[in-house]
Short mmCIF file of C-alpha atoms and ligand atoms in Angstrom, two decimals:
data_model
loop_
_atom_site.label_atom_id
_atom_site.label_comp_id
_atom_site.label_asym_id
_atom_site.label_seq_id
_atom_site.Cartn_x
_atom_site.Cartn_y
_atom_site.Cartn_z
CA UNK H 19 58.13 -102.31 29.00
CA UNK H 20 55.78 -100.99 26.12
CA UNK H 21 56.05 -97.31 25.30
CA UNK H 22 53.67 -95.99 22.64
CA UNK H 23 53.78 -92.42 21.30
CA UNK H 24 50.84 -90.26 20.96
CA UNK H 25 51.50 -87.15 19.10
CA UNK H 26 48.20 -85.58 20.02
CA UNK H 27 49.04 -85.46 23.69
CA UNK H 28 49.65 -81.89 24.52
CA UNK H 29 48.92 -81.77 28.15
CA UNK H 30 52.33 -79.90 28.78
CA UNK H 31 51.41 -77.13 26.44
CA UNK H 32 47.74 -76.78 27.11
CA UNK H 33 47.99 -76.69 30.98
CA UNK H 34 45.49 -79.32 31.35
CA UNK H 35 46.31 -81.70 34.22
CA UNK H 36 47.99 -84.90 33.26
CA UNK H 37 46.02 -88.10 33.45
CA UNK H 38 47.42 -91.21 34.97
CA UNK H 39 45.97 -94.76 35.23
CA UNK H 40 47.37 -97.08 37.99
CA UNK H 41 46.50 -100.79 38.82
CA UNK H 42 48.14 -102.00 42.13
CA UNK H 43 48.13 -105.63 41.52
CA UNK H 44 49.19 -108.45 43.91
CA UNK H 45 51.73 -109.72 41.31
CA UNK H 46 52.29 -106.58 39.11
CA UNK H 47 51.62 -102.98 39.33
CA UNK H 48 50.89 -101.33 36.01
CA UNK H 49 51.05 -97.51 35.19
CA UNK H 50 49.93 -95.39 32.15
CA UNK H 51 51.03 -91.77 31.98
CA UNK H 52 52.84 -89.20 29.73
CA UNK H 53 56.45 -89.04 30.34
CA UNK H 54 58.56 -85.98 30.40
CA UNK H 55 58.37 -85.70 26.75
CA UNK H 56 54.69 -86.00 26.69
CA UNK H 57 54.82 -89.53 25.08
CA UNK H 58 52.60 -92.12 26.82
CA UNK H 59 54.27 -94.85 28.43
CA UNK H 60 53.00 -98.11 30.10
CA UNK H 61 55.12 -99.43 32.97
CA UNK H 62 54.74 -102.89 34.53
CA UNK H 63 56.59 -103.64 37.63
CA UNK H 64 56.54 -106.63 40.16
CA UNK H 65 54.86 -105.44 43.31
CA UNK H 66 57.74 -106.04 45.62
CA UNK H 67 60.18 -104.21 47.75
CA UNK H 68 63.68 -105.29 49.37
CA UNK H 69 65.60 -103.21 51.83
CA UNK H 70 69.27 -103.24 52.50
CA UNK H 71 71.85 -101.24 54.25
CA UNK H 72 74.06 -98.93 52.43
CA UNK H 73 77.60 -100.33 52.65
CA UNK H 74 79.17 -96.85 53.11
CA UNK H 75 76.75 -94.78 55.11
CA UNK H 76 74.75 -97.35 56.97
CA UNK H 77 71.36 -95.94 55.97
CA UNK H 78 68.52 -98.03 55.04
CA UNK H 79 67.84 -98.27 51.33
CA UNK H 80 65.12 -99.69 49.30
CA UNK H 81 65.13 -101.55 45.83
CA UNK H 82 61.77 -102.40 44.23
CA UNK H 83 60.30 -104.59 41.37
CA UNK H 84 62.39 -106.89 39.19
CA UNK H 85 65.62 -105.81 40.79
CA UNK H 86 64.48 -106.53 44.15
CA UNK H 87 63.13 -109.85 43.12
CA UNK H 88 66.29 -110.75 41.39
CA UNK H 89 68.90 -109.55 43.78
CA UNK H 90 67.23 -110.33 47.15
CA UNK H 91 65.07 -113.54 46.44
CA UNK H 92 65.83 -114.42 50.09
CA UNK H 93 63.90 -111.49 51.59
CA UNK H 94 61.98 -109.53 48.92
CA UNK H 95 58.47 -108.70 50.22
CA UNK H 96 55.21 -108.91 48.07
CA UNK H 97 53.24 -106.81 50.31
CA UNK H 98 50.18 -107.12 48.30
CA UNK H 99 50.32 -110.96 47.94
CA UNK H 100 46.73 -111.49 49.08
CA UNK H 101 45.57 -108.44 46.94
CA UNK H 102 45.36 -105.87 49.56
CA UNK H 103 47.77 -104.62 52.38
CA UNK H 104 46.67 -106.83 55.32
CA UNK H 105 48.27 -104.95 58.23
CA UNK H 106 50.15 -101.70 59.14
CA UNK H 107 53.55 -103.27 58.22
CA UNK H 108 52.39 -104.28 54.82
CA UNK H 109 50.56 -100.92 54.28
CA UNK H 110 53.79 -99.14 55.06
CA UNK H 111 55.87 -101.28 52.63
CA UNK H 112 53.20 -100.74 49.95
CA UNK H 113 53.47 -97.04 50.65
CA UNK H 114 57.21 -97.00 50.23
CA UNK H 115 57.12 -99.35 47.10
CA UNK H 116 54.57 -96.96 45.39
CA UNK H 117 56.81 -93.91 46.28
CA UNK H 118 59.85 -95.55 44.90
CA UNK H 119 58.02 -96.53 41.71
CA UNK H 120 56.50 -93.25 40.83
CA UNK H 121 59.87 -91.38 41.48
CA UNK H 122 61.81 -93.72 39.50
CA UNK H 123 59.46 -93.21 36.61
CA UNK H 124 58.92 -89.59 37.05
CA UNK H 125 55.20 -89.70 37.13
CA UNK H 126 53.72 -86.18 37.20
CA UNK H 127 52.68 -85.06 40.53
CA UNK H 128 50.58 -82.51 39.26
CA UNK H 129 47.91 -85.02 37.95
CA UNK H 130 44.58 -86.61 37.83
CA UNK H 131 45.05 -90.21 38.85
CA UNK H 132 42.51 -93.06 38.70
CA UNK H 133 43.44 -96.30 40.56
CA UNK H 134 41.91 -99.78 39.61
CA UNK H 135 41.32 -101.41 43.01
CA UNK H 136 40.14 -105.09 43.65
CA UNK H 137 36.79 -106.04 44.80
CA UNK H 138 37.21 -107.88 48.17
CA UNK H 139 35.46 -108.32 51.45
CA UNK H 140 38.15 -107.03 53.51
CA UNK H 141 37.49 -103.58 55.03
CA UNK H 142 40.72 -103.16 56.82
CA UNK H 143 42.80 -104.04 53.83
CA UNK H 144 40.82 -101.61 51.66
CA UNK H 145 41.29 -98.85 54.30
CA UNK H 146 45.08 -99.53 53.97
CA UNK H 147 44.90 -99.44 50.47
CA UNK H 148 43.05 -96.23 50.48
CA UNK H 149 45.92 -94.85 52.91
CA UNK H 150 48.52 -95.79 50.42
CA UNK H 151 46.69 -94.15 47.38
CA UNK H 152 46.02 -90.99 49.52
CA UNK H 153 49.38 -90.57 50.88
CA UNK H 154 51.05 -90.97 47.40
CA UNK H 155 52.79 -87.99 45.85
CA UNK H 156 50.92 -88.20 42.57
CA UNK H 157 47.34 -87.00 41.94
CA UNK H 158 47.64 -83.63 43.44
CA UNK H 159 44.90 -82.36 41.11
CA UNK H 160 42.53 -85.22 41.67
CA UNK H 161 42.37 -88.85 42.85
CA UNK H 162 39.47 -91.38 42.21
CA UNK H 163 39.21 -95.17 42.50
CA UNK H 164 37.09 -97.62 40.61
CA UNK H 165 36.78 -101.34 40.73
CA UNK H 166 39.48 -103.13 38.64
CA UNK H 167 36.89 -105.05 36.68
CA UNK H 168 35.23 -101.96 35.57
CA UNK H 169 38.34 -100.36 34.58
CA UNK H 170 39.33 -103.54 32.65
CA UNK H 171 36.14 -103.65 30.92
CA UNK H 172 36.50 -100.16 29.37
CA UNK H 173 39.00 -101.17 26.61
CA UNK H 174 37.13 -104.29 26.30
CA UNK H 175 33.85 -102.65 25.18
CA UNK H 176 34.92 -99.74 23.15
CA UNK H 177 37.56 -97.19 22.08
CA UNK H 178 36.46 -94.64 24.57
CA UNK H 179 34.72 -94.93 27.92
CA UNK H 180 31.40 -96.31 26.54
CA UNK H 181 31.42 -99.09 29.09
CA UNK H 182 30.68 -96.44 31.98
CA UNK H 183 27.26 -95.73 30.45
CA UNK H 184 26.16 -99.33 29.72
CA UNK H 185 24.66 -102.39 31.59
CA UNK H 186 26.93 -105.25 31.41
CA UNK H 187 28.90 -108.07 33.27
CA UNK H 188 32.65 -108.16 33.72
CA UNK H 189 34.98 -110.99 34.78
CA UNK H 190 38.39 -110.31 36.08
CA UNK H 191 40.88 -113.29 36.24
CA UNK H 192 43.71 -112.32 38.35
CA UNK H 193 46.58 -114.17 40.21
CA UNK H 194 44.83 -114.13 43.54
CA UNK H 195 41.39 -113.46 42.90
CA UNK H 196 38.52 -114.18 40.46
CA UNK H 197 35.99 -111.34 40.34
CA UNK H 198 32.55 -110.93 38.76
CA UNK H 199 30.48 -108.13 38.82
CA UNK H 200 27.61 -106.33 36.86
CA UNK H 201 27.73 -102.65 36.09
CA UNK H 202 24.78 -100.41 35.49
CA UNK H 203 26.06 -97.06 34.22
CA UNK H 204 29.23 -97.40 36.36
CA UNK H 205 27.54 -98.54 39.44
CA UNK H 206 28.64 -101.99 40.69
CA UNK H 207 25.87 -104.63 41.21
CA UNK H 208 26.10 -107.69 43.19
CA UNK H 209 30.08 -107.87 43.42
CA UNK H 210 31.31 -111.35 43.61
CA UNK H 211 34.80 -112.53 44.31
CA UNK H 212 36.57 -115.63 45.35
CA UNK H 213 40.24 -116.40 46.41
CA UNK H 214 39.91 -119.94 45.60
CA UNK H 215 39.71 -119.92 41.64
CA UNK H 216 42.93 -118.17 40.72
CA UNK H 217 46.23 -117.92 38.53
CA UNK H 218 48.25 -119.04 41.45
CA UNK H 219 45.93 -122.11 41.91
CA UNK H 220 46.77 -123.03 38.34
CA UNK H 221 50.54 -122.81 39.22
CA UNK H 222 50.20 -124.87 42.17
CA UNK H 223 48.43 -127.67 40.31
CA UNK H 224 50.96 -127.54 37.62
CA UNK H 225 53.67 -128.28 40.35
CA UNK H 226 51.60 -131.41 41.56
CA UNK H 227 50.63 -132.58 37.99
CA UNK H 228 54.31 -132.34 36.79
CA UNK H 229 55.28 -134.50 39.71
CA UNK H 230 52.57 -137.10 38.91
CA UNK H 231 53.20 -137.08 35.05
CA UNK H 232 56.89 -137.73 35.61
CA UNK H 233 56.24 -140.51 38.31
CA UNK H 234 57.95 -138.32 40.82
CA UNK H 235 61.17 -137.81 38.96
CA UNK H 236 60.60 -134.01 38.44
CA UNK H 237 59.81 -131.16 40.86
CA UNK H 238 59.33 -127.74 39.44
CA UNK H 239 58.90 -124.64 41.50
CA UNK H 240 56.12 -122.23 41.29
CA UNK H 241 57.97 -119.86 39.14
CA UNK H 242 58.67 -122.54 36.55
CA UNK H 243 55.11 -123.69 36.71
CA UNK H 244 53.89 -120.06 36.15
CA UNK H 245 56.31 -119.93 33.10
CA UNK H 246 54.98 -123.08 31.68
CA UNK H 247 51.41 -121.81 31.96
CA UNK H 248 52.07 -118.47 30.39
CA UNK H 249 54.29 -120.02 27.57
CA UNK H 250 52.62 -123.02 26.75
CA UNK H 251 49.15 -122.87 28.08
CA UNK H 252 46.66 -122.77 25.09
CA UNK H 253 43.19 -123.87 24.72
CA UNK H 254 43.36 -123.78 20.93
CA UNK H 255 46.57 -125.64 20.13
CA UNK H 256 48.44 -126.83 22.84
CA UNK H 257 51.55 -128.63 21.87
CA UNK H 258 53.48 -131.02 24.42
CA UNK H 259 56.90 -129.69 25.40
CA UNK H 260 60.21 -130.95 26.74
CA UNK H 261 62.38 -129.48 29.51
CA UNK H 262 65.58 -130.58 31.29
CA UNK H 263 66.45 -130.68 34.94
CA UNK H 264 69.93 -131.19 36.65
CA UNK H 265 69.90 -134.22 38.86
CA UNK H 266 71.77 -134.13 42.23
CA UNK H 267 75.04 -136.11 41.75
CA UNK H 268 75.35 -135.08 38.19
CA UNK H 269 73.76 -135.79 34.77
CA UNK H 270 70.32 -134.26 33.41
CA UNK H 271 67.05 -135.65 33.07
CA UNK H 272 65.01 -134.66 29.96
CA UNK H 273 61.04 -134.95 30.31
CA UNK H 274 58.08 -134.11 28.13
CA UNK H 275 54.90 -132.40 29.40
CA UNK H 276 51.63 -133.67 27.79
CA UNK H 277 48.78 -133.11 30.28
CA UNK H 278 50.05 -131.14 33.31
CA UNK H 279 49.45 -127.70 32.02
CA UNK H 280 46.27 -128.33 30.20
CA UNK H 281 44.54 -130.39 32.96
CA UNK H 282 45.36 -127.37 35.53
CA UNK H 283 43.94 -124.86 32.99
CA UNK H 284 40.79 -127.09 32.36
CA UNK H 285 40.23 -127.32 36.13
CA UNK H 286 40.46 -123.50 36.41
CA UNK H 287 38.32 -122.63 33.57
CA UNK H 288 35.46 -125.13 34.67
CA UNK H 289 35.72 -123.74 38.08
CA UNK H 290 35.53 -120.17 36.86
CA UNK H 291 32.32 -121.03 34.59
CA UNK H 292 30.82 -122.82 37.58
CA UNK H 293 31.19 -119.89 39.92
CA UNK H 294 29.99 -117.47 37.37
CA UNK H 295 26.92 -119.66 36.20
CA UNK H 296 25.93 -121.07 39.56
CA UNK H 297 26.87 -118.44 42.09
CA UNK H 298 27.16 -115.01 40.60
CA UNK H 299 24.41 -115.16 37.92
CA UNK H 300 21.69 -116.57 40.12
CA UNK H 301 22.18 -113.78 42.77
CA UNK H 302 22.22 -111.14 40.04
CA UNK H 303 18.91 -112.61 38.59
CA UNK H 304 17.44 -112.76 41.93
CA UNK H 305 18.22 -109.02 42.91
CA UNK H 306 18.10 -107.37 39.55
CA UNK H 307 16.10 -109.25 37.07
CA UNK H 308 15.93 -106.76 34.22
CA UNK H 309 19.49 -105.46 34.37
CA UNK H 310 20.48 -109.42 34.46
CA UNK H 311 18.37 -109.77 31.14
CA UNK H 312 19.92 -106.69 29.55
CA UNK H 313 23.56 -107.68 30.70
CA UNK H 314 23.38 -111.13 29.30
CA UNK H 315 22.18 -109.65 25.94
CA UNK H 316 25.31 -107.45 25.87
CA UNK H 317 29.10 -108.57 25.58
CA UNK H 318 30.58 -109.94 28.85
CA UNK H 319 34.01 -108.47 29.29
CA UNK H 320 36.69 -110.94 30.41
CA UNK H 321 39.91 -109.41 31.65
CA UNK H 322 43.09 -109.98 33.84
CA UNK H 323 46.21 -111.94 33.17
CA UNK H 324 44.74 -115.28 32.98
CA UNK H 325 42.51 -114.10 30.02
CA UNK H 326 45.94 -113.84 28.12
CA UNK H 327 45.88 -117.63 27.61
CA UNK H 328 45.11 -118.26 24.03
CA UNK H 329 41.61 -119.48 23.50
CA UNK H 330 40.50 -118.54 27.17
CA UNK H 331 37.79 -116.06 25.89
CA UNK H 332 36.32 -118.29 23.34
CA UNK H 333 36.31 -121.29 25.50
CA UNK H 334 35.01 -119.32 28.42
CA UNK H 335 32.05 -118.04 26.03
CA UNK H 336 31.42 -121.80 24.81
CA UNK H 337 31.41 -123.35 28.40
CA UNK H 338 29.28 -120.60 30.07
CA UNK H 339 26.74 -120.83 27.18
CA UNK H 340 26.48 -124.50 27.68
CA UNK H 341 26.29 -124.21 31.48
CA UNK H 342 23.43 -121.49 31.56
CA UNK H 343 21.79 -123.06 28.29
CA UNK H 344 21.82 -119.68 26.68
CA UNK H 345 24.24 -118.05 24.08
CA UNK H 346 26.41 -115.39 25.45
CA UNK H 347 29.08 -113.21 23.82
CA UNK H 348 32.25 -112.81 25.76
CA UNK H 349 34.92 -110.22 24.70
CA UNK H 350 38.39 -109.53 25.84
CA UNK H 351 40.52 -106.15 25.15
CA UNK H 352 43.93 -106.59 23.17
CA UNK H 353 46.14 -107.01 26.38
CA UNK H 354 43.85 -108.15 29.27
CA UNK H 355 46.69 -107.94 31.74
CA UNK H 356 47.06 -104.32 31.13
CA UNK H 357 43.25 -103.44 30.49
CA UNK H 358 42.69 -102.27 34.08
CA UNK H 359 45.23 -99.66 33.86
CA UNK H 360 44.20 -98.74 30.30
CA UNK H 361 40.68 -98.27 31.44
CA UNK H 362 41.85 -96.26 34.54
CA UNK H 363 43.90 -94.25 32.27
CA UNK H 364 40.82 -93.39 29.93
CA UNK H 365 38.79 -92.36 32.87
CA UNK H 366 41.41 -90.18 34.23
CA UNK H 367 41.54 -88.28 30.88
CA UNK H 368 37.75 -87.85 31.07
CA UNK H 369 38.00 -86.59 34.67
CA UNK H 370 40.73 -84.20 33.65
CA UNK H 371 38.53 -82.68 31.03
CA UNK H 372 39.21 -84.40 27.75
N1 ATP M 5 50.51 -113.83 29.01
C1 ATP M 5 50.32 -113.37 30.26
N2 ATP M 5 50.79 -112.37 30.86
C2 ATP M 5 50.48 -112.05 32.20
N3 ATP M 5 49.90 -112.80 33.02
C3 ATP M 5 49.52 -113.89 32.50
C4 ATP M 5 49.69 -114.32 31.16
N4 ATP M 5 49.22 -115.50 31.09
C5 ATP M 5 48.71 -115.98 32.26
N5 ATP M 5 48.89 -114.89 33.13
C6 ATP M 5 48.54 -115.02 34.78
O1 ATP M 5 47.71 -114.08 35.08
C7 ATP M 5 47.96 -113.76 36.29
C8 ATP M 5 47.96 -112.32 36.81
O2 ATP M 5 46.83 -111.60 36.39
P1 ATP M 5 46.85 -110.14 36.61
O3 ATP M 5 48.04 -109.45 36.16
O4 ATP M 5 45.50 -109.57 36.16
O5 ATP M 5 46.90 -110.23 38.26
P2 ATP M 5 46.85 -109.08 39.42
O6 ATP M 5 45.97 -107.95 39.25
O7 ATP M 5 48.37 -109.01 39.89
O8 ATP M 5 46.22 -110.00 40.64
P3 ATP M 5 44.88 -109.87 41.37
O9 ATP M 5 43.88 -109.39 40.71
O10 ATP M 5 44.48 -111.47 41.80
O11 ATP M 5 45.41 -109.08 42.61
C9 ATP M 5 49.08 -114.68 36.88
O12 ATP M 5 48.55 -115.96 37.34
C10 ATP M 5 49.80 -114.93 35.64
O13 ATP M 5 50.53 -116.02 35.58
MG1 MG M 6 44.18 -107.96 39.57
#
């Protein structure tokens, strides 16, 4: 939980509405807002909820985020698992989750809120997400939503909201979704998204690779695979690492991982480059030839949690340049997993009149 102080934030004295940035992600929800002292805080929470019965009153109560995941692994619900609330039940769970989250963190209700939302061809899901956003207690002054990849590109391309006035391409690498879009002064052109090149796919491949690399002796779960990826994945200087598993019937088995993690990451990166180079870019060139040329001469913004893997940005730039036979520049913001929220926050500040 990172909290940064910003002495210049004087929304409470000036009477200007407070700006809030929100990304409702399938794995993590991230908020940025000024807390009760006016200090800026960034909160990351697992997007999950568990309900239980109060042992004394018998009333139904809810726990959310890390505590729900740790205490009720047997029945915790990740209601945005596919990226959007798919049905009424999940929409209601998402609504409840978000209320609990903003109440627990005392996010100001009297606020201008910008939501970063995923680009997906799922109208029912998007409508459900809109309902969740509109019925939330925050954003009494104003509420807007912008595509997640546009919000993420904002901190990648400048210190303010310069990206909103440029022509560029943004690629967002999430846990359930890979998204590529071009933007022309904030307008989204040729949105492309796929659910088959994702951070979750990398985790599944790591599970299978570990089993193969250890000749069937070791079976890790998806959470462990994700931790291997996040802690050891590295396109610049991957180092083999060891881990230990307890064996049924006693004793432990130590094993070393040489290839399982990087093989999965190389599959991911090649698939992502292939989709951008051979599906998204040809469509953009076909529909918007001049903006396509302009966008390729500008920086390409690469964001989302998977862009946190060391060397991902440089390697994406190298492989994409090779694939399209043209030198392109790819940039990522400081914290690619928090970038969509940071961009949403900056846009909210601008809307609030700063
Ligand atoms: N250092 C890291 N920090 C956070 N996530 C990381 C890191 N390294 C890799 N990842 C991966 O990035 C993915 C999460 O990305 P992100 O937070 O952008 O997803 P999301 O917005 O919740 O998902 P989606 O956009 O698919 O709805 C996960 O697969 C996660 O394991
Ligand atoms: Mg995302």
